[in-house]
Coordinates of C-alpha atoms in Angstrom, one line a residue:
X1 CA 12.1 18.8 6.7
X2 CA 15.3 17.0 7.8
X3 CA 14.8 17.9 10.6
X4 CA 11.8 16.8 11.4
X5 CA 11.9 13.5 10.0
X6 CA 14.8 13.2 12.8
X7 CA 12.1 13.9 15.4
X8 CA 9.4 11.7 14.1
X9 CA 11.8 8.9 14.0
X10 CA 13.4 9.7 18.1
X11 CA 13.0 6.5 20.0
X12 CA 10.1 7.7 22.3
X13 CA 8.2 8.9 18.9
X14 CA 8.6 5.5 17.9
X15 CA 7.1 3.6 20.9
X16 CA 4.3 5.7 20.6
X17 CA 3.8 4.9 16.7
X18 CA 4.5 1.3 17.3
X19 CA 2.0 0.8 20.3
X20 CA -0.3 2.9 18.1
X21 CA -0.1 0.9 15.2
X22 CA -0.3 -2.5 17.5
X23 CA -4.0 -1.4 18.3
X24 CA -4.8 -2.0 14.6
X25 CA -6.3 1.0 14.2
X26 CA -4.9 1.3 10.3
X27 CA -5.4 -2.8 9.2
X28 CA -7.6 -3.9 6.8
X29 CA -9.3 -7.2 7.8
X30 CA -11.8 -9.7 7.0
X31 CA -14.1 -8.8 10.2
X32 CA -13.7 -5.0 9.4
X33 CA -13.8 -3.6 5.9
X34 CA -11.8 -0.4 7.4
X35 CA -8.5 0.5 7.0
X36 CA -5.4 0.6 4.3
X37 CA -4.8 -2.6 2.6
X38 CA -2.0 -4.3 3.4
X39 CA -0.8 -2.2 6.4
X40 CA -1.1 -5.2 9.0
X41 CA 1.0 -7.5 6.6
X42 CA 3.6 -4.5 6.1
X43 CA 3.5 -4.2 10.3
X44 CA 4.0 -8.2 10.6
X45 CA 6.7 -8.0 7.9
X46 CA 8.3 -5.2 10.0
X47 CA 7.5 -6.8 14.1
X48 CA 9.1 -10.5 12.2
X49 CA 12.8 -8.4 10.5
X50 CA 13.2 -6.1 13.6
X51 CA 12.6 -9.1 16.2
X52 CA 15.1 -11.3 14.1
X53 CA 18.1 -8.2 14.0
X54 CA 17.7 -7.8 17.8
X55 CA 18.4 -11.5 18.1
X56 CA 20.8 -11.3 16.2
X57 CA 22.8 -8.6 17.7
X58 CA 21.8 -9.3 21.1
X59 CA 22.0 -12.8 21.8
X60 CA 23.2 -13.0 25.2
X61 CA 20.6 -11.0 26.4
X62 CA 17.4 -12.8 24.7
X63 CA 18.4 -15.8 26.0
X64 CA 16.3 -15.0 28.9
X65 CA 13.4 -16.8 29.7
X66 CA 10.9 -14.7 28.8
X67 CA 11.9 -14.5 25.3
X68 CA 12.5 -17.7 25.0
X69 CA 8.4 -17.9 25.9
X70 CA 7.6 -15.4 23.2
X71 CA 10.0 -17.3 20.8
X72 CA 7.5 -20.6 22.0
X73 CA 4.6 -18.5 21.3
X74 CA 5.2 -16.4 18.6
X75 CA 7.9 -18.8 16.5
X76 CA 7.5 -22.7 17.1
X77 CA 3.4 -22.5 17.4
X78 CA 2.3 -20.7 14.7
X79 CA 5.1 -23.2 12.2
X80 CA 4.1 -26.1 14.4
X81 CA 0.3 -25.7 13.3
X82 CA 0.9 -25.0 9.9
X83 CA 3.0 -27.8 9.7
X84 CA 0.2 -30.0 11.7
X85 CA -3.0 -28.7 8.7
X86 CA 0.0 -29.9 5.9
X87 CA 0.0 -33.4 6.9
X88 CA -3.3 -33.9 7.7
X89 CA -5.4 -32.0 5.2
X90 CA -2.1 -31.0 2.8
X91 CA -2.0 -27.1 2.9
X92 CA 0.9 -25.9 2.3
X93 CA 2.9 -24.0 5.0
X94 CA 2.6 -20.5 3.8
X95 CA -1.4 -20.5 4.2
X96 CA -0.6 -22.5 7.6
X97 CA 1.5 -19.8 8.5
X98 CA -0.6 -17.1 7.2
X99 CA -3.6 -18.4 9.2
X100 CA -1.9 -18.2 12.1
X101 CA -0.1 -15.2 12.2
X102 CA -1.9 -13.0 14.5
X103 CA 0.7 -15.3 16.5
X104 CA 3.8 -13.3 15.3
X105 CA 2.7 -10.3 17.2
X106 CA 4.4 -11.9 20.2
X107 CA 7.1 -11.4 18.6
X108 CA 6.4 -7.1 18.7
X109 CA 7.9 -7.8 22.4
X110 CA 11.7 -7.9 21.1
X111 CA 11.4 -4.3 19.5
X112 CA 9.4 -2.8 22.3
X113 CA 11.5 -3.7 24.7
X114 CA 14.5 -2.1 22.9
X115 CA 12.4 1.1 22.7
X116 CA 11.7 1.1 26.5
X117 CA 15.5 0.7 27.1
X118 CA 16.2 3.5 25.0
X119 CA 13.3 5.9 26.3
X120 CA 13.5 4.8 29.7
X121 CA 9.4 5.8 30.2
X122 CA 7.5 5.9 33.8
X123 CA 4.3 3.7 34.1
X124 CA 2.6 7.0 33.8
X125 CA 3.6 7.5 30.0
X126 CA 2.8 4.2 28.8
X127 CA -0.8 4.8 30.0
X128 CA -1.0 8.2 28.3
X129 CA 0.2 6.1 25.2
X130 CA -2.6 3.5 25.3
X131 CA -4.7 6.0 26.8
X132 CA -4.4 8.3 23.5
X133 CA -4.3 5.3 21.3
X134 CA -7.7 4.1 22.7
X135 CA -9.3 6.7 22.2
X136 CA -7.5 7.5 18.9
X137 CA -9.3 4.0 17.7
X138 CA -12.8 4.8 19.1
X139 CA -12.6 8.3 17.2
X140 CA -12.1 6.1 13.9
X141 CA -14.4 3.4 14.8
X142 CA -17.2 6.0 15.2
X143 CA -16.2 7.6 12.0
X144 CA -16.6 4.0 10.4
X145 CA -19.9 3.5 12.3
X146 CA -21.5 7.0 11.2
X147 CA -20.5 6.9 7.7
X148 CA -17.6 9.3 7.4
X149 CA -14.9 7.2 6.7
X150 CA -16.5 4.9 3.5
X151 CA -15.8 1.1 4.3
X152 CA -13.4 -0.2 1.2
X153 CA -15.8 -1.7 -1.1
X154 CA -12.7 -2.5 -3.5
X155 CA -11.4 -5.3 -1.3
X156 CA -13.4 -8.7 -0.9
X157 CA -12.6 -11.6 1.7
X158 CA -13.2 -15.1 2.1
X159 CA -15.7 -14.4 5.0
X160 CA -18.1 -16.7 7.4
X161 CA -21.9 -16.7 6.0
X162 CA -22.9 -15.3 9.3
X163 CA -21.8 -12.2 8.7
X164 CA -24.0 -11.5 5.8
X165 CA -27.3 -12.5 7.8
X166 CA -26.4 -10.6 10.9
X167 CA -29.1 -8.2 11.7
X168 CA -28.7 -7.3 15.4
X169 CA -25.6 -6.0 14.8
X170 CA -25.0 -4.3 12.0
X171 CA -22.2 -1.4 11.5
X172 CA -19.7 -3.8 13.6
X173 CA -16.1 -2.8 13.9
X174 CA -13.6 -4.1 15.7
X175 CA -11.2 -1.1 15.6
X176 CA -9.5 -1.7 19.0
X177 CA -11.3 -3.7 21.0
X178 CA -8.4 -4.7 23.3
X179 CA -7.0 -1.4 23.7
X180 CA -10.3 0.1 24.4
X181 CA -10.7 -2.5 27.6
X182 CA -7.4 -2.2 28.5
X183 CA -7.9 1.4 28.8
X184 CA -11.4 1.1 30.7
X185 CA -9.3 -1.2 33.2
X186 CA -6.9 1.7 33.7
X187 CA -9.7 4.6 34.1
X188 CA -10.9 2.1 36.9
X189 CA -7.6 1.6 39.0
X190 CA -7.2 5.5 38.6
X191 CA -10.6 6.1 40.1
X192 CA -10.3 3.9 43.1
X193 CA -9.3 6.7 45.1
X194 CA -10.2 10.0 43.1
X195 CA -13.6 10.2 40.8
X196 CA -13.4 12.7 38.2
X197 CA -16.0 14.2 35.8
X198 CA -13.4 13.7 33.1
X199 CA -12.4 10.4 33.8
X200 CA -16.6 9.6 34.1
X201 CA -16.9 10.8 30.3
X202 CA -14.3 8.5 28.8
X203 CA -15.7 5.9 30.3
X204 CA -18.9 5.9 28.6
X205 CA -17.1 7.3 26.0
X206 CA -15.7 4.2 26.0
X207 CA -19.0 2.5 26.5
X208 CA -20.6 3.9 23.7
X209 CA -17.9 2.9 21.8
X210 CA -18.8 -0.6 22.9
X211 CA -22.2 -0.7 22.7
X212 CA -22.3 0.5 19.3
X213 CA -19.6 0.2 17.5
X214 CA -17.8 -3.0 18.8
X215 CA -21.2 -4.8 20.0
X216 CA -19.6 -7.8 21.8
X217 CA -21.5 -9.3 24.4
X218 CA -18.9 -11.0 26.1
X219 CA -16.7 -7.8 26.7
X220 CA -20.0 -6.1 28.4
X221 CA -20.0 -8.7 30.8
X222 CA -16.3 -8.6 31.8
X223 CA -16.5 -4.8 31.7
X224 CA -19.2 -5.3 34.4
X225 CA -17.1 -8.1 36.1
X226 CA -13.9 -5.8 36.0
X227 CA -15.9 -2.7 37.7
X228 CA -17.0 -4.9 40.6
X229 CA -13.7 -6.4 41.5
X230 CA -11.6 -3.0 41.2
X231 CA -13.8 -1.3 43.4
X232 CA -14.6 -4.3 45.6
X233 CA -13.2 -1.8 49.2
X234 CA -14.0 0.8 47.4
X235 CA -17.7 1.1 47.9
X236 CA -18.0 4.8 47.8
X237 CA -16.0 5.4 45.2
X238 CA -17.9 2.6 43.0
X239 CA -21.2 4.7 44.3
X240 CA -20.1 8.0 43.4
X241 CA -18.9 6.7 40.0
X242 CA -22.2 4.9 39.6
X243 CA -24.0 8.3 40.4
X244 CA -22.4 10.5 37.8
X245 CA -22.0 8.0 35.2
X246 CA -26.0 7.6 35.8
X247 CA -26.8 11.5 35.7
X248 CA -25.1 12.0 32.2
X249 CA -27.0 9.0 31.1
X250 CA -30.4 10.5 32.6
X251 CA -29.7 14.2 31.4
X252 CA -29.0 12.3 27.4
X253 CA -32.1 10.3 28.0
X254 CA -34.2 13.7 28.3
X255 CA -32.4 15.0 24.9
X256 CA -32.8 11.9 22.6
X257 CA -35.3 9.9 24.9
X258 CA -35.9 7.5 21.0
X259 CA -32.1 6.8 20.8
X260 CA -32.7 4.9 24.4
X261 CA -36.0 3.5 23.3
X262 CA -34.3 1.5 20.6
X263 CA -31.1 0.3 22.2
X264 CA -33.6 -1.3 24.9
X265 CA -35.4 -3.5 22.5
X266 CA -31.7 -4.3 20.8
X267 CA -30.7 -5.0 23.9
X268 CA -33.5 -7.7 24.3
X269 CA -33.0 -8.9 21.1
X270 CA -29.3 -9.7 21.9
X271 CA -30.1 -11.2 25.3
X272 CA -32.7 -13.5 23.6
X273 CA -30.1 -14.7 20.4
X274 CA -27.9 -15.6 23.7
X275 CA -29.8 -17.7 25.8
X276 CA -31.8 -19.4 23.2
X277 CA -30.7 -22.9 23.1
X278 CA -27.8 -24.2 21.6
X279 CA -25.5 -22.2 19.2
X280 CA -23.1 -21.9 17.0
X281 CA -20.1 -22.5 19.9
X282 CA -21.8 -25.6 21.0
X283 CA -22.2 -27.4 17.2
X284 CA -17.9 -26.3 16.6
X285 CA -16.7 -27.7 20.3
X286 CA -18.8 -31.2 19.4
X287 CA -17.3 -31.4 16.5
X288 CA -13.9 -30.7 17.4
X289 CA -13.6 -33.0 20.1
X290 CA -14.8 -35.6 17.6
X291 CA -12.6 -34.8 14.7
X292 CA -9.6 -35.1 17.4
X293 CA -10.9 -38.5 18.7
X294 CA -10.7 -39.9 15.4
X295 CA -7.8 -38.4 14.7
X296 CA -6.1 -40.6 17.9
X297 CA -5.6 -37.6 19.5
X298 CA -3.2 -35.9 17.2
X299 CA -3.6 -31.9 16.4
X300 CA -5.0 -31.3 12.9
X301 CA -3.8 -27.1 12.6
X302 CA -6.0 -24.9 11.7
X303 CA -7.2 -24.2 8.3
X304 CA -6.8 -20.9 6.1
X305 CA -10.0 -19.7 4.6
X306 CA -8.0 -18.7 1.5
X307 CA -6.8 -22.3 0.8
X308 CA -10.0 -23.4 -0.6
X309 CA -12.5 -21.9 1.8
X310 CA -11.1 -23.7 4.7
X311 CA -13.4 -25.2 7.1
X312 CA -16.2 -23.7 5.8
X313 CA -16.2 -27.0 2.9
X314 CA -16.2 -29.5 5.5
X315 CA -18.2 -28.2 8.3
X316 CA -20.4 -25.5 6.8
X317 CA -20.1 -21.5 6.9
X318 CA -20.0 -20.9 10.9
X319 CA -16.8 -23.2 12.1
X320 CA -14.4 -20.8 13.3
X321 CA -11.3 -22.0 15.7
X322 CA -11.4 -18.7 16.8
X323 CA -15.0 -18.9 18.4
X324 CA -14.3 -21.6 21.2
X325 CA -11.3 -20.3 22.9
X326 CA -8.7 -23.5 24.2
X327 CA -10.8 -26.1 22.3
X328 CA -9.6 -24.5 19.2
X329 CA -5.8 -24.8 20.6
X330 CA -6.9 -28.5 21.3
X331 CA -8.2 -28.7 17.3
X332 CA -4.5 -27.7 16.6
X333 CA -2.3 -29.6 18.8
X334 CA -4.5 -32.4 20.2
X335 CA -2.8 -34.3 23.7
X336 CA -0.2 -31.6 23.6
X337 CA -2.8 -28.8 24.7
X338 CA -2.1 -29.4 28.3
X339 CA 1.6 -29.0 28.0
X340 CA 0.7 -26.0 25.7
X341 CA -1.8 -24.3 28.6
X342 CA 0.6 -24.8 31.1
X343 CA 3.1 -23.3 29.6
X344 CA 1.4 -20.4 28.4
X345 CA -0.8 -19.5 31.4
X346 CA 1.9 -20.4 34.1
X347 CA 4.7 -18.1 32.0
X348 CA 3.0 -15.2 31.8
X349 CA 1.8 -15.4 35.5
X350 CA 5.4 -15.8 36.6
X351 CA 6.5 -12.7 34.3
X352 CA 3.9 -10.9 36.1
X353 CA 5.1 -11.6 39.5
X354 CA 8.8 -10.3 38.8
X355 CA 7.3 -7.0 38.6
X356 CA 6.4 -5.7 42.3
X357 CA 5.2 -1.9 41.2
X358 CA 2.2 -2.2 39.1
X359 CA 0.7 1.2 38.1
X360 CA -2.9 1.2 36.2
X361 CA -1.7 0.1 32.9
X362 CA 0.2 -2.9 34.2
X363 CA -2.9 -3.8 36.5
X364 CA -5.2 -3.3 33.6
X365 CA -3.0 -5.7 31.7
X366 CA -2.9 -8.3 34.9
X367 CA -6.8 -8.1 34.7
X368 CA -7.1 -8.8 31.3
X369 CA -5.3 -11.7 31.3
X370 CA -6.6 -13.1 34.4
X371 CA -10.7 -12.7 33.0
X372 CA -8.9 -14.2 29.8
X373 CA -7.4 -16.9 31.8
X374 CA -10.7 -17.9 33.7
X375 CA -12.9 -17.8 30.7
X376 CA -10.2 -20.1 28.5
X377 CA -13.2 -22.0 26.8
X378 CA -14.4 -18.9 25.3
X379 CA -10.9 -16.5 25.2
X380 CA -8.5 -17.0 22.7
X381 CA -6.1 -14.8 23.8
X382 CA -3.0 -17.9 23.7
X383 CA -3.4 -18.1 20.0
X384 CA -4.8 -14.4 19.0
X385 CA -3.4 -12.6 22.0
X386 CA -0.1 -11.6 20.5
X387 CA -1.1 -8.4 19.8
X388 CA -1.4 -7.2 23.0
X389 CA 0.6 -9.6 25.4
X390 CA 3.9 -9.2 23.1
X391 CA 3.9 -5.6 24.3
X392 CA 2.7 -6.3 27.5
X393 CA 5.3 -8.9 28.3
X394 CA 7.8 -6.4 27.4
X395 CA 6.3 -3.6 30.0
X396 CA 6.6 -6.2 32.9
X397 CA 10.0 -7.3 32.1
X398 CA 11.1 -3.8 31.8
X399 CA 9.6 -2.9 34.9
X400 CA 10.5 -5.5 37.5
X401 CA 14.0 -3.3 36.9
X402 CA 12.9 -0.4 37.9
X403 CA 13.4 0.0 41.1
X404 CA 13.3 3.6 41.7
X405 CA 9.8 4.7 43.2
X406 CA 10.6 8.2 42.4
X407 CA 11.4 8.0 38.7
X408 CA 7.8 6.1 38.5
X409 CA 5.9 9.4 40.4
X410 CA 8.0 11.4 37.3
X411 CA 10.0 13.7 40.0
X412 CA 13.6 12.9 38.2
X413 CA 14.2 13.1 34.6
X414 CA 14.0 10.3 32.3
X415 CA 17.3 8.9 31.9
X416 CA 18.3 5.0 31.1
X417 CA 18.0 2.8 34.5
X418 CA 21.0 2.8 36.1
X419 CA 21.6 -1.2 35.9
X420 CA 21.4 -1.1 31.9
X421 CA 24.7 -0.1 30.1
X422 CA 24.7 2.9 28.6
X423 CA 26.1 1.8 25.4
X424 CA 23.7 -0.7 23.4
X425 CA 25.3 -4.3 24.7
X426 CA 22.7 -5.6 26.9
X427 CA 24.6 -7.6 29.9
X428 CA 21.9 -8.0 32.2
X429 CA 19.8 -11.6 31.8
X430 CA 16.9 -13.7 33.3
X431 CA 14.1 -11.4 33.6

């Protein structure tokens, strides 16, 4: 037993669990009545201790720039927002902080990074890792969505109105959305030059998962987006995945030819709702950029829903921050939003550029944030992104040291880099 309790806890078991348990796969949250209660604050709890002994013991070498951009990101936002809602609308700090701290997953970058020192993985790990944790959360989503795993019915939220009147999508979970297009991205960049059956079926796989379990419109269209710039001069292999992908899809048709029948008129139904005049985005973005005006261009923070219903009492059920992408940053921090943006977009762009050798996963997570990037009014990756760019951060800084091609193909064993110390004082900086 011993034992193995010694192997679960070895440092490449551990990046595994941790990236697995980044996907959210086990929280319990106000958009998805699914999973254990409490796990995502016990993960926070543990991401916020762990990041604050590494600085602790390692000083010198998180005084780099990049983690001085997750400290900005993860540390002085979230407090300064919370801080921002106290003054103007007199929360207290702890519901300031608790609204905002999806924004302390940045902070998950300090103890991946130690993990990737201490494992010393090739690209081609880390994408069986969130390979295997993607589909780990679409296999639990689909449990949710079917009815095999009960929804907790024990646990009530402080949710938006709309999500009681929602008929076109009902059975919505959002059990790894981020993940599951990371992983998509990947399958794509691995198919450029090869096209396999088995790489074909996760993908729709994948889509499935999307299209019924997930249901967000937005991430159908960048899915889309994503397929056509991968395989932009790859013609032949976007045909030949095209062709396969279309004869499963033809063969289920012939099997469950009703199942087909009523996704169409969904889908019509969802394409109407979205092109019908003005919505829900619209009505929150007007009156943002008029509560900041009057405001003399000073951020307000964001509001917790569990501090007296938060928005919901002054602007009705369907004001979320969360909706409209950087118009909700400029609800938070007003004039300071460009300063914000800047720092935000152009940091992690030049973090991405010190790594030369992208593999699929790093690609996939280069994508991600570049669709994020270009669709800002909509994406709110800078205040919700945490999750997934604390880790990612951490890959590309990891990487840019590796300069060995041939430990990245997996032909020499895995062994720290040669430019860290052996011993655990950190001496190299800057990266």
């Amino acid at each position: 037993m011993i034992a193995l309790f010694k192997q679960l806890l070895a440092y490449r078991n551990l990046l595994f669990i941790l990236i697995l348990l980044n996907s959210g796969i086990f929280f319990l949250t106000d958009d998805k009545k699914a999973g254990l209660p409490f796990m995502r604050e016990l993960y926070l709890f543990g991401m916020v201790i762990a990041a604050g002994m590494l600085l602790f013991m390692w000083k010198r070498v998180y005084q780099s720039k990049s983690s001085l951009w997750i400290l900005f990101l993860g540390g002085v936002l979230p407090l300064a927002s919370a801080i921002l809602a106290n003054l103007n609308y007199g929360q207290p700090i702890i519901y300031g902080l608790l609204e905002e701290r999806r924004s302390l997953l940045y902070l998950s970058f300090f103890p991946t990074l130690y993990l990737l020192i201490k494992t010393a993985p090739t690209q081609k790990h880390l994408e069986n890792f969130f390979l295997y944790s993607a589909v780990l959360c679409g296999v639990v989503g689909f449990l949710y969505y079917f009815g095999i795993i009960p929804e907790n019915t024990n646990i009530s939220f402080h949710v938006d109105e709309k999500d009681f009147v929602e008929t076109l999508r009902p059975n919505r979970f959002m059990i790894g959305s981020s993940y599951v297009s990371i992983a998509v991205f990947m399958l794509l960049y691995s198919m450029r030059d090869r096209v396999s059956v088995a790489r074909v079926g996760l993908l729709l796989f994948f889509a499935a998962y999307l299209w019924l379990v997930i249901q967000t419109r937005q991430t159908m269209v960048i899915w889309s987006l994503a397929a056509l710039w991968i395989f932009r001069n790859r013609i032949g292999s976007l045909l030949k995945l095209g062709s396969l992908a279309s004869a499963v899809l033809v063969f289920s048709f012939f099997l469950v030819p009703e199942f087909y029948v009523e996704q169409y008129d969904r889908f019509n139904a969802l394409l109407f709702e979205a092109t019908s005049g003005p919505g829900v985005r619209d009505n929150t973005v007007a009156v943002i950029m008029q509560a900041v005006r009057d405001n003399y261009y000073v951020g307000q923070g964001a509001l917790s829903l569990q501090w007296n219903g938060g928005f919901s009492g002054m602007y009705g059920p369907h004001f979320y921050l969360s909706d409209v992408g950087i118009v909700g940053v400029y609800h938070r921090f007003g004039f300071l939003t460009p300063f914000i943006a800047l720092v935000f977009y152009g940091g992690y762009l030049w973090i991405m550029r010190q790594c030369k050798q992208k593999g699929s996963l790093l690609l996939a997570f280069q994508l991600t944030f570049w669709f994020g990037m270009l669709n800002m009014l909509l994406s709110n990756a800078l205040m919700y992104g945490g999750a997934t760019l604390g880790i990612a951060t951490a890959c590309f800084v990891y990487f840019a040291k590796v300069r060995n091609p041939a430990r990245e193909q997996g032909r020499t064993p895995i062994s720290p880099p040669i430019n860290w110390a052996h011993h655990d004082q950190l001496q190299r900086r800057n990266y």
